[in-house]
Coordinates of C-alpha atoms in Angstrom, one line a residue:
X1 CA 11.0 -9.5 10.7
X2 CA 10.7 -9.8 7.3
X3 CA 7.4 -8.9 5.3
X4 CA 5.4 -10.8 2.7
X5 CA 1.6 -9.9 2.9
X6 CA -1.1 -11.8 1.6
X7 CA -2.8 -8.5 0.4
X8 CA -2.5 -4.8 0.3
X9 CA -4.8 -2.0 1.5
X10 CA -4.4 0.8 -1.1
X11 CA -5.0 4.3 -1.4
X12 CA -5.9 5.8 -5.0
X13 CA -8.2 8.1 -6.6
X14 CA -10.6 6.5 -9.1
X15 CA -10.9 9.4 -11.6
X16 CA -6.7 8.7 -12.2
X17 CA -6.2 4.8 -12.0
X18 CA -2.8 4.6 -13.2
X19 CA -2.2 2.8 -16.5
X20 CA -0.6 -0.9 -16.4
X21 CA -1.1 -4.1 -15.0
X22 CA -1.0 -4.7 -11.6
X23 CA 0.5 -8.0 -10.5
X24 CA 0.5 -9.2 -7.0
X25 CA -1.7 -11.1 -4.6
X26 CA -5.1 -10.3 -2.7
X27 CA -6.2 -6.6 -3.6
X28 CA -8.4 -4.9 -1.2
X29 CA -8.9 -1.5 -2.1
X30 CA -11.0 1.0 0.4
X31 CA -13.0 3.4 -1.3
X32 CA -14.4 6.6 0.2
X33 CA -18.5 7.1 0.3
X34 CA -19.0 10.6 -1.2
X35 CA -21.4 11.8 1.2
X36 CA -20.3 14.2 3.2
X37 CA -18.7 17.9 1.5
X38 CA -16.0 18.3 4.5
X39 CA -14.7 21.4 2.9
X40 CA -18.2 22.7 1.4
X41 CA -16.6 23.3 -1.8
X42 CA -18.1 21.3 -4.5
X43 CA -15.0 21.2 -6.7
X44 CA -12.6 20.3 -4.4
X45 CA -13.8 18.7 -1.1
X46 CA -13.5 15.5 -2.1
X47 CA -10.3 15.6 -3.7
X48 CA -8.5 16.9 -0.7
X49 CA -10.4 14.5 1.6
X50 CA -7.4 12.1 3.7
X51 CA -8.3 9.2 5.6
X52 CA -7.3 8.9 8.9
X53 CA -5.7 5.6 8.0
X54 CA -3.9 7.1 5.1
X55 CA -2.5 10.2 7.4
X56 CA -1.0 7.9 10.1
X57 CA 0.3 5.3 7.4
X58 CA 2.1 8.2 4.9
X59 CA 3.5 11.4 6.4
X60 CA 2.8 13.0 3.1
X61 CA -1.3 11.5 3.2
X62 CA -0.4 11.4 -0.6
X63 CA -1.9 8.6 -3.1
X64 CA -1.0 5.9 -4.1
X65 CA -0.1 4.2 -0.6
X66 CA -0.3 0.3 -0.2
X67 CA -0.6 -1.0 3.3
X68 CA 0.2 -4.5 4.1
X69 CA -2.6 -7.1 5.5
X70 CA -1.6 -9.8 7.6
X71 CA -3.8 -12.9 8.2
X72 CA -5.6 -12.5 11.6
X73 CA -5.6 -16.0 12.7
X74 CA -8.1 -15.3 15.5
X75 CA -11.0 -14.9 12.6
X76 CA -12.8 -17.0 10.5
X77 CA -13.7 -15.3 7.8
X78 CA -11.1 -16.3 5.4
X79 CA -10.6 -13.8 2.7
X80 CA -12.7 -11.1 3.9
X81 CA -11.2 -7.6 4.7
X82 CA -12.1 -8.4 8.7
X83 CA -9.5 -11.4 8.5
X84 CA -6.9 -9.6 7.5
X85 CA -4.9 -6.9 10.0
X86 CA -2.9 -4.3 8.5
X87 CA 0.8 -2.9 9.1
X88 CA 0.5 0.6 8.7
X89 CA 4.1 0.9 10.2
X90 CA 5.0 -0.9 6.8
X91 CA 3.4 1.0 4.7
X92 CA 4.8 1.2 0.9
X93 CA 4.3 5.0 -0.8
X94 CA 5.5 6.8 -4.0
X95 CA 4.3 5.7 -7.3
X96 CA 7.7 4.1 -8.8
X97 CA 8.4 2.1 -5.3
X98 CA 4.8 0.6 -5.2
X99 CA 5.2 -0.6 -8.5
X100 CA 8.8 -2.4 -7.3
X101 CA 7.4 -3.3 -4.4
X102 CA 4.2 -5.4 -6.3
X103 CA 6.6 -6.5 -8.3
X104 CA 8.5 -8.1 -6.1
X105 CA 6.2 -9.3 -3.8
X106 CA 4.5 -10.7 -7.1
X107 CA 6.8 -13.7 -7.7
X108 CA 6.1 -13.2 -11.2
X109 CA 8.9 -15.4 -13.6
X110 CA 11.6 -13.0 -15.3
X111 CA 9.8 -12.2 -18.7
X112 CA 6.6 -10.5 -16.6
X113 CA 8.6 -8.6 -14.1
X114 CA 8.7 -5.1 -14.9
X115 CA 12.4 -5.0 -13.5
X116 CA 14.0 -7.5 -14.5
X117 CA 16.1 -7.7 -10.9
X118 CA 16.9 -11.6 -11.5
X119 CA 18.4 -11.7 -15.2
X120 CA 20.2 -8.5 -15.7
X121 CA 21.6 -6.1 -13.4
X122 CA 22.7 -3.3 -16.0
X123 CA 19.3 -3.4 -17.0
X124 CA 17.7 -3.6 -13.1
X125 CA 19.7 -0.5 -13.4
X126 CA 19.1 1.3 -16.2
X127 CA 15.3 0.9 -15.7
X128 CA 15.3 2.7 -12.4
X129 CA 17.4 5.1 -13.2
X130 CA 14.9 6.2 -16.5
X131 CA 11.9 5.5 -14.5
X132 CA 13.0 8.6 -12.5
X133 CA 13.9 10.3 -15.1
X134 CA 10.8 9.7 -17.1
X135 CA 8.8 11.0 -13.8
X136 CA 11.1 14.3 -13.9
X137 CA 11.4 15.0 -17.2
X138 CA 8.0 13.6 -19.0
X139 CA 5.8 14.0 -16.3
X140 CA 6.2 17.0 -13.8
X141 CA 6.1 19.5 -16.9
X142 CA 3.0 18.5 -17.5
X143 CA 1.7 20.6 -14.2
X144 CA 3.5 23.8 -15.5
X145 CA 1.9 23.6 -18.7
X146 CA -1.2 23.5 -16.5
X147 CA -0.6 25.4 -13.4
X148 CA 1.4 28.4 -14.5
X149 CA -0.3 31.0 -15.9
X150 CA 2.1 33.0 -17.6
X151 CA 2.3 32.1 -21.1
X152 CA 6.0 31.7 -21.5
X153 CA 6.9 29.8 -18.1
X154 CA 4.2 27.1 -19.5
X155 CA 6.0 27.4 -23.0
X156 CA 8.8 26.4 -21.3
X157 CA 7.6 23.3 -19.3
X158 CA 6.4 21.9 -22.2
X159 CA 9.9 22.0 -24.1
X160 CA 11.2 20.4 -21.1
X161 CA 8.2 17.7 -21.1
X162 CA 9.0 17.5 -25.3
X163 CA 12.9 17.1 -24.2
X164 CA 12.4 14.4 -21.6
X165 CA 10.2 13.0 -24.5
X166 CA 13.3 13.0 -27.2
X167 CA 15.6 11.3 -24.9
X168 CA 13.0 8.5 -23.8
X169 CA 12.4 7.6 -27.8
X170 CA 16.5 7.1 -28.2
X171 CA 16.2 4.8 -25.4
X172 CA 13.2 3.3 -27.1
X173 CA 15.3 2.6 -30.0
X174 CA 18.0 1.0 -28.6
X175 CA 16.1 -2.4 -28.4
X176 CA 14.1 -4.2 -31.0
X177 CA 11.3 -1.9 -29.7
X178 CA 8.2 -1.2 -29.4
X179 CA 8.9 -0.6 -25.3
X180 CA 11.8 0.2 -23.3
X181 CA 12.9 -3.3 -22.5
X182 CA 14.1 -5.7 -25.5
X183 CA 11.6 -8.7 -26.2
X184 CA 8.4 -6.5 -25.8
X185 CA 8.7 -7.1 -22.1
X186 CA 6.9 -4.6 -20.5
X187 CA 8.8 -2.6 -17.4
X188 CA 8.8 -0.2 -14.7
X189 CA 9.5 2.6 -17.0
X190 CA 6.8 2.1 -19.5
X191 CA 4.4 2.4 -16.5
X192 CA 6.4 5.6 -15.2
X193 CA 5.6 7.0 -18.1
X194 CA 2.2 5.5 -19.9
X195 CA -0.4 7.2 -17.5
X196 CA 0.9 10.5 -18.3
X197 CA 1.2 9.9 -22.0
X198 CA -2.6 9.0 -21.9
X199 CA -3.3 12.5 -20.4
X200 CA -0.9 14.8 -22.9
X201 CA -4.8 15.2 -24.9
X202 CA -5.6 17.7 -21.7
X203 CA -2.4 20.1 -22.7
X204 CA -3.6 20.6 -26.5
X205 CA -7.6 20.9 -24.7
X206 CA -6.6 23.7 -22.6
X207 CA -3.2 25.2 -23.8
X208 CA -4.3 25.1 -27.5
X209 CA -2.8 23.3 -30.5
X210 CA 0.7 24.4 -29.8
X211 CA 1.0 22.2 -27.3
X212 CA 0.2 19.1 -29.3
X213 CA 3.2 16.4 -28.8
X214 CA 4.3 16.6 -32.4
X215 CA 4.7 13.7 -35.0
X216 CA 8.1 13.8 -36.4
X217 CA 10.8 11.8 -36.4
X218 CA 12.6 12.0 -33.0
X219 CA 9.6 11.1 -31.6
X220 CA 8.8 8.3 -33.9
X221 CA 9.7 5.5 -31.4
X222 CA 7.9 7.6 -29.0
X223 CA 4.6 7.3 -30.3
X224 CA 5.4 3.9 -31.7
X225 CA 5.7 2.8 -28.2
X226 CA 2.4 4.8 -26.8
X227 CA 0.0 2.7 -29.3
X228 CA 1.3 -0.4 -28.4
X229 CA 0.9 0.3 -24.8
X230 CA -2.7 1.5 -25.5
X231 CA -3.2 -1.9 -27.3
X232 CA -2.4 -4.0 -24.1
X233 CA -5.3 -5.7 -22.4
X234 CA -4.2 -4.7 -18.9
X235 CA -3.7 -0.9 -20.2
X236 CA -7.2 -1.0 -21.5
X237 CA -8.8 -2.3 -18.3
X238 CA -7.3 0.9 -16.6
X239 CA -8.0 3.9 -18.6
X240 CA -9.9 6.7 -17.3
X241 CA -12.9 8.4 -18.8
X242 CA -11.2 11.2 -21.0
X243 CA -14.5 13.3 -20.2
X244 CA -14.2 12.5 -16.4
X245 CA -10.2 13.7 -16.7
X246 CA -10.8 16.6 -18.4
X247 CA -13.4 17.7 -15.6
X248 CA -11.4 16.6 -12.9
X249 CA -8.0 18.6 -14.0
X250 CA -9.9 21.1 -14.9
X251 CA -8.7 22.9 -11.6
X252 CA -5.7 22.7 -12.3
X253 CA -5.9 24.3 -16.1
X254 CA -7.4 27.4 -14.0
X255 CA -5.2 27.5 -11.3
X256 CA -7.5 26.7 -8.6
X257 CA -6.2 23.6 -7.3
X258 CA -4.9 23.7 -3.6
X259 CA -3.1 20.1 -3.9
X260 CA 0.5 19.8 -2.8
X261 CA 1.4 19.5 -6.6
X262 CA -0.4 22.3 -7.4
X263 CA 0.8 24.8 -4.6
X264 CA 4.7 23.5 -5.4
X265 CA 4.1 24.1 -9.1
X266 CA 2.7 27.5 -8.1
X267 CA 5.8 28.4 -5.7
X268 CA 7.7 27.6 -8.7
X269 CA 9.5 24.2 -8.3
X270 CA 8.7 21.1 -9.9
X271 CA 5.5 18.4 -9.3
X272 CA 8.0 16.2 -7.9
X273 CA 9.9 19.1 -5.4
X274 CA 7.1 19.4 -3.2
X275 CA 7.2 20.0 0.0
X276 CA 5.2 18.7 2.7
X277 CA 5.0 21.7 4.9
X278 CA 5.5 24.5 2.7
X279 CA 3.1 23.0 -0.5
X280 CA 0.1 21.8 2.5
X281 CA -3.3 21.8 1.3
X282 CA -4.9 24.9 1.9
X283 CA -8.8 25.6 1.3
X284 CA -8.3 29.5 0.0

């Protein structure tokens, strides 16, 4: 049986709202009430915390999940989050498939889709295809900057981040700019990309000025692209605090952090390698 919810359920952290517009129907997001310190830890309790609902919806209990609602038609309240019963078999996880999956489910006509699945299918492809790459290339460097501690292997990741960085801005120039899809249509890969390029202050912050993302010329379209995005109503409406950020990654800059990300980054494979059993959150 095919599935077209009314609404979502979904699993984030507020400190790292990712960057965008989110298009879809009814939203109903469940937010945690910091009370209660489960791990007695005051830097990382809360961070680690995993609802129940999330654990039996995503085998990884990773964010962001989206969990469908269905009507209930045995209540009343129309529009409430009682009236609405969710799939947690159907459950929609990892960041680049939640943002095809809103998309779909969105309706949206072919100039506001972020993949345009309806008009071109080269371009359908090429945008998943870079969205991937953007997340490998442009994105999981940026936790061995962080993570690792010796000064070389974070050299390193951050050529790799700068590399994946030169690639995206040819791609960025192969249209009549400023973003990845022709006709300033915003797309899949933009969003792969943005919230990540918003946080690239934290590298210079704690790494030191050498790992600025420099201003020359293959990276013109780059940063080109990153101020228009920043410009965007629906970007603005979801940036985080840079003060909050910087306090929140701040465990990871030190190597404290015990999240799956961190302990694959610390094993020494990529953010995006990790492994559920091997990388498991651990409290020492």
């Amino acid at each position: 049986m095919e599935t077209h919810p009314e609404a979502c359920r979904t699993f984030g952290t507020r400190i790292t709202d990712t960057c965008g517009c989110v298009r879809g129907n009814l939203v109903i997001a469940t937010v945690r009430n910091n009370n209660d310190n489960d791990n007695k830890t005051e830097k990382e309790w809360w961070y680690h915390w995993k609802a129940d609902e999330l654990k039996r919806a995503n085998p990884s209990a990773l964010v962001p999940t989206l969990i469908p609602l269905v009507p209930d038609n045995n209540n009343e309240n129309n529009n409430t989050p009682s009236s609405f019963i969710p799939l947690e078999s159907k459950a929609i996880y990892e960041s680049l498939i939640t943002i095809e999956f809103i998309d779909h489910i969105s309706a949206a006509p072919p100039p506001d889709r972020l993949i345009p699945t309806t008009t071109d299918p080269y371009e359908t492809a090429r945008c998943r295809v870079w969205a991937d790459r953007v997340n490998r290339d442009c994105c999981s460097p940026y936790y061995g900057v962080l993570v690792r501690t010796d000064p070389d292997e974070r050299a390193r990741h951050f050529q790799h981040l700068l590399g994946g960085l030169r690639q995206f801005s040819r791609q960025l120039e192969r249209t009549d700019g400023p973003l990845f899809l022709a006709d300033r249509q915003l797309s899949s890969v933009d969003l792969a990309l943005l919230p990540w390029a918003y946080r690239y202050y934290v590298l210079e912050h704690y790494r030191g000025p050498e790992f600025v993302i420099p201003k020359d010329a293959s990276l013109d379209a780059y940063h080109e692209w990153f101020q228009h995005c920043l410009g965007l109503d629906s970007v603005k409406r979801t940036l985080p605090d840079k003060d909050q950020y910087l306090e929140h990654i701040e465990k990871y800059a030190d190597s404290s952090a015990r999240s799956k990300v961190a302990n694959a980054v610390r094993r020494g494979v990529a953010a995006h390698e990790l492994d559920d059993e091997k990388d498991e959150y651990n409290s020492t």
